[in-house]
Coordinates of N, CA, C and O in Angstrom, one line a residue:
M1 N -4.5 -26.5 -21.6 CA -5.9 -26.9 -21.7 C -6.8 -25.7 -21.6 O -6.5 -24.7 -20.9
Q2 N -7.9 -25.7 -22.3 CA -8.9 -24.6 -22.2 C -10.2 -25.2 -21.8 O -10.6 -26.3 -22.4
I3 N -10.9 -24.6 -20.9 CA -12.1 -25.1 -20.4 C -13.1 -23.9 -20.3 O -12.7 -22.8 -20.0
N4 N -14.4 -24.2 -20.5 CA -15.3 -23.0 -20.4 C -15.7 -22.7 -18.9 O -15.4 -23.5 -18.0
M5 N -16.1 -21.5 -18.7 CA -16.4 -21.0 -17.4 C -17.3 -21.9 -16.6 O -17.0 -22.1 -15.4
Y6 N -18.4 -22.3 -17.2 CA -19.4 -23.1 -16.4 C -18.7 -24.4 -15.9 O -18.8 -24.8 -14.8
E7 N -18.0 -25.1 -16.8 CA -17.3 -26.3 -16.4 C -16.2 -26.1 -15.4 O -16.0 -26.9 -14.5
A8 N -15.5 -24.9 -15.5 CA -14.5 -24.6 -14.6 C -15.0 -24.4 -13.1 O -14.4 -24.8 -12.2
K9 N -16.3 -23.9 -13.0 CA -16.9 -23.7 -11.7 C -17.0 -25.1 -11.0 O -16.8 -25.2 -9.8
T10 N -17.4 -26.1 -11.8 CA -17.7 -27.4 -11.2 C -16.4 -28.2 -10.9 O -16.4 -29.1 -10.1
K11 N -15.3 -27.8 -11.6 CA -14.1 -28.6 -11.5 C -12.9 -27.7 -11.0 O -11.7 -28.0 -11.3
L12 N -13.2 -26.7 -10.2 CA -12.1 -25.8 -9.8 C -11.0 -26.5 -9.1 O -9.8 -26.3 -9.3
S13 N -11.3 -27.4 -8.2 CA -10.2 -28.1 -7.4 C -9.3 -28.9 -8.3 O -8.1 -28.9 -8.2
Q14 N -9.9 -29.6 -9.3 CA -9.1 -30.4 -10.2 C -8.3 -29.5 -11.1 O -7.1 -29.8 -11.3
L15 N -8.8 -28.4 -11.5 CA -8.1 -27.5 -12.4 C -6.9 -26.9 -11.6 O -5.8 -26.7 -12.1
A16 N -7.2 -26.5 -10.3 CA -6.1 -26.0 -9.5 C -4.9 -26.9 -9.4 O -3.8 -26.5 -9.4
E17 N -5.2 -28.2 -9.2 CA -4.2 -29.2 -9.0 C -3.4 -29.3 -10.3 O -2.2 -29.5 -10.3
R18 N -4.1 -29.3 -11.5 CA -3.4 -29.4 -12.7 C -2.5 -28.1 -13.0 O -1.4 -28.3 -13.5
A19 N -3.0 -27.0 -12.6 CA -2.2 -25.7 -12.7 C -1.0 -25.8 -11.8 O 0.1 -25.4 -12.2
W20 N -1.2 -26.3 -10.6 CA -0.1 -26.4 -9.7 C 1.0 -27.4 -10.1 O 2.2 -27.2 -9.9
A21 N 0.6 -28.4 -10.9 CA 1.5 -29.4 -11.5 C 2.2 -28.9 -12.7 O 3.1 -29.6 -13.2
G22 N 1.9 -27.6 -13.1 CA 2.6 -27.0 -14.2 C 1.9 -26.9 -15.5 O 2.4 -26.4 -16.5
E23 N 0.7 -27.5 -15.6 CA -0.1 -27.4 -16.8 C -0.7 -26.0 -17.0 O -1.2 -25.4 -16.0
K24 N -0.8 -25.5 -18.2 CA -1.4 -24.2 -18.5 C -2.9 -24.4 -18.6 O -3.4 -25.2 -19.4
V25 N -3.6 -23.7 -17.7 CA -5.1 -23.9 -17.7 C -5.7 -22.5 -18.1 O -5.5 -21.5 -17.4
I26 N -6.4 -22.5 -19.2 CA -7.1 -21.3 -19.6 C -8.6 -21.5 -19.4 O -9.2 -22.5 -19.9
I27 N -9.3 -20.5 -18.8 CA -10.7 -20.5 -18.7 C -11.3 -19.6 -19.7 O -10.9 -18.4 -19.8
A28 N -12.2 -20.1 -20.5 CA -12.8 -19.4 -21.6 C -14.2 -18.9 -21.3 O -14.9 -19.5 -20.5
K29 N -14.6 -17.8 -21.9 CA -15.9 -17.2 -21.7 C -16.4 -17.0 -23.1 O -15.8 -16.3 -23.9
N30 N -17.5 -17.5 -23.4 CA -18.1 -17.5 -24.8 C -17.1 -18.0 -25.8 O -17.0 -17.4 -26.9
G31 N -16.4 -19.0 -25.5 CA -15.5 -19.7 -26.4 C -14.1 -18.9 -26.6 O -13.3 -19.4 -27.4
K32 N -13.9 -17.8 -25.9 CA -12.7 -17.0 -26.1 C -11.9 -17.1 -24.7 O -12.5 -17.0 -23.7
P33 N -10.6 -17.2 -24.8 CA -9.8 -17.2 -23.6 C -10.1 -16.0 -22.7 O -10.2 -14.8 -23.2
Y34 N -10.3 -16.2 -21.4 CA -10.7 -15.1 -20.5 C -9.8 -15.0 -19.3 O -9.4 -13.9 -18.9
L35 N -9.4 -16.1 -18.7 CA -8.5 -16.1 -17.6 C -7.5 -17.2 -17.7 O -7.7 -18.2 -18.4
E36 N -6.3 -17.0 -17.0 CA -5.3 -18.1 -16.9 C -5.2 -18.4 -15.5 O -5.0 -17.6 -14.6
L37 N -5.3 -19.7 -15.2 CA -5.2 -20.2 -13.8 C -3.8 -20.7 -13.6 O -3.3 -21.5 -14.3
R38 N -3.1 -20.1 -12.6 CA -1.8 -20.5 -12.3 C -1.5 -20.4 -10.8 O -2.2 -19.8 -10.1
P39 N -0.5 -21.2 -10.3 CA -0.3 -21.2 -8.9 C 0.2 -19.9 -8.3 O 0.8 -19.1 -9.1
Y40 N -0.1 -19.7 -7.1 CA 0.4 -18.4 -6.4 C 1.8 -18.7 -5.9 O 2.1 -19.7 -5.3
I41 N 2.6 -17.7 -6.2 CA 4.0 -17.7 -5.8 C 4.2 -16.5 -4.9 O 4.1 -15.4 -5.4
A42 N 4.5 -16.7 -3.7 CA 4.6 -15.5 -2.7 C 5.8 -14.6 -3.2 O 6.9 -15.2 -3.5
P43 N 5.6 -13.3 -3.1 CA 6.7 -12.4 -3.5 C 7.8 -12.6 -2.5 O 7.6 -12.8 -1.3
Q44 N 9.0 -12.4 -3.0 CA 10.2 -12.5 -2.0 C 10.3 -11.2 -1.3 O 9.9 -10.1 -1.8
G45 N 10.8 -11.3 -0.1 CA 10.9 -10.1 0.8 C 12.0 -9.2 0.2 O 12.8 -9.5 -0.7
Q46 N 12.1 -8.0 0.8 CA 13.1 -7.0 0.3 C 14.4 -7.5 0.8 O 14.6 -8.0 1.8
R47 N 15.4 -7.2 -0.1 CA 16.8 -7.5 0.2 C 17.3 -6.6 1.4 O 16.9 -5.4 1.4
K48 N 18.1 -7.2 2.2 CA 18.7 -6.4 3.3 C 20.2 -6.3 3.2 O 20.9 -7.3 3.3
P49 N 20.7 -5.1 2.8 CA 22.1 -4.9 2.6 C 22.8 -5.2 3.9 O 22.4 -4.9 5.0
G50 N 24.0 -5.9 3.8 CA 24.8 -6.2 5.0 C 24.4 -7.4 5.7 O 25.0 -7.7 6.8
R51 N 23.5 -8.2 5.3 CA 23.1 -9.4 6.1 C 24.1 -10.4 6.1 O 24.1 -11.3 6.9
L52 N 25.1 -10.4 5.2 CA 26.2 -11.3 5.2 C 27.5 -10.7 5.8 O 28.6 -11.3 5.7
A53 N 27.4 -9.6 6.4 CA 28.6 -8.9 6.9 C 29.3 -9.8 7.9 O 28.6 -10.4 8.8
G54 N 30.6 -9.9 7.8 CA 31.4 -10.8 8.7 C 31.4 -12.2 8.3 O 32.1 -13.0 8.9
K55 N 30.6 -12.6 7.3 CA 30.5 -14.0 6.9 C 31.3 -14.4 5.7 O 31.5 -15.5 5.3
I56 N 31.8 -13.3 5.0 CA 32.6 -13.5 3.7 C 34.0 -13.0 4.0 O 34.1 -11.9 4.4
Q57 N 34.9 -13.8 3.6 CA 36.3 -13.4 3.8 C 37.0 -13.2 2.4 O 36.8 -14.1 1.5
M58 N 37.7 -12.2 2.3 CA 38.5 -11.9 1.0 C 40.0 -12.2 1.3 O 40.5 -11.8 2.3
S59 N 40.6 -12.8 0.3 CA 42.0 -13.1 0.4 C 42.8 -11.8 0.5 O 42.4 -10.8 -0.1
A60 N 43.9 -11.8 1.2 CA 44.7 -10.6 1.4 C 45.3 -10.1 0.0 O 45.4 -8.9 -0.2
D61 N 45.5 -11.0 -0.9 CA 46.0 -10.7 -2.2 C 44.9 -10.6 -3.3 O 45.2 -10.7 -4.5
F62 N 43.7 -10.3 -2.9 CA 42.6 -10.3 -3.8 C 42.8 -9.3 -5.0 O 42.4 -9.6 -6.1
D63 N 43.3 -8.2 -4.7 CA 43.5 -7.2 -5.8 C 44.8 -7.4 -6.6 O 45.0 -6.6 -7.5
E64 N 45.6 -8.3 -6.3 CA 46.8 -8.6 -7.0 C 46.6 -9.7 -8.0 O 46.2 -10.8 -7.7
T65 N 46.9 -9.3 -9.3 CA 46.8 -10.3 -10.4 C 48.1 -10.8 -10.8 O 49.0 -10.0 -11.2
P66 N 48.4 -12.1 -10.8 CA 49.7 -12.6 -11.2 C 50.0 -12.2 -12.7 O 49.1 -12.2 -13.5
G67 N 51.2 -12.0 -13.0 CA 51.6 -11.6 -14.4 C 51.2 -12.6 -15.4 O 50.8 -12.2 -16.5
E68 N 51.3 -13.9 -15.1 CA 51.0 -14.9 -16.1 C 49.5 -14.9 -16.5 O 49.1 -15.2 -17.6
V69 N 48.7 -14.5 -15.5 CA 47.3 -14.4 -15.8 C 47.0 -13.2 -16.7 O 46.2 -13.3 -17.7
I70 N 47.6 -12.1 -16.5 CA 47.5 -10.9 -17.3 C 48.0 -11.2 -18.7 O 47.3 -10.9 -19.7
E71 N 49.1 -11.8 -18.8 CA 49.6 -12.2 -20.2 C 48.7 -13.1 -20.9 O 48.5 -12.9 -22.1
A72 N 48.1 -14.1 -20.2 CA 47.2 -15.0 -20.9 C 46.0 -14.3 -21.4 O 45.6 -14.5 -22.6
F73 N 45.5 -13.3 -20.7 CA 44.3 -12.5 -21.2 C 44.7 -11.6 -22.4 O 44.0 -11.5 -23.4
E74 N 45.9 -11.0 -22.3 CA 46.4 -10.1 -23.4 C 46.7 -10.9 -24.6 O 46.5 -10.4 -25.8
E75 N 47.1 -12.2 -24.5 CA 47.4 -13.0 -25.7 C 46.2 -13.7 -26.3 O 46.2 -14.3 -27.3
G76 N 45.0 -13.5 -25.6 CA 43.8 -14.1 -26.1 C 43.6 -15.6 -25.7 O 42.9 -16.3 -26.4
A77 N 44.3 -16.1 -24.8 CA 44.2 -17.5 -24.4 C 43.0 -17.8 -23.6 O 42.4 -17.0 -23.0

């Protein structure tokens, strides 16, 4: 939806609800698109290496691939 700046001032709460619901809201100035109103999404925090240390277990034979699996890949199965 596109709405002019003056009307947007009077209906800001309604427009915010529509934007939050997923509708694209464009505010126009002199009949031309000027702003896009969209919900705020908080940035995610920085990743912390090692935060899952000790919580993930690898099988003892993780690096060993059975012969039939290798053959299946080589045959294009």
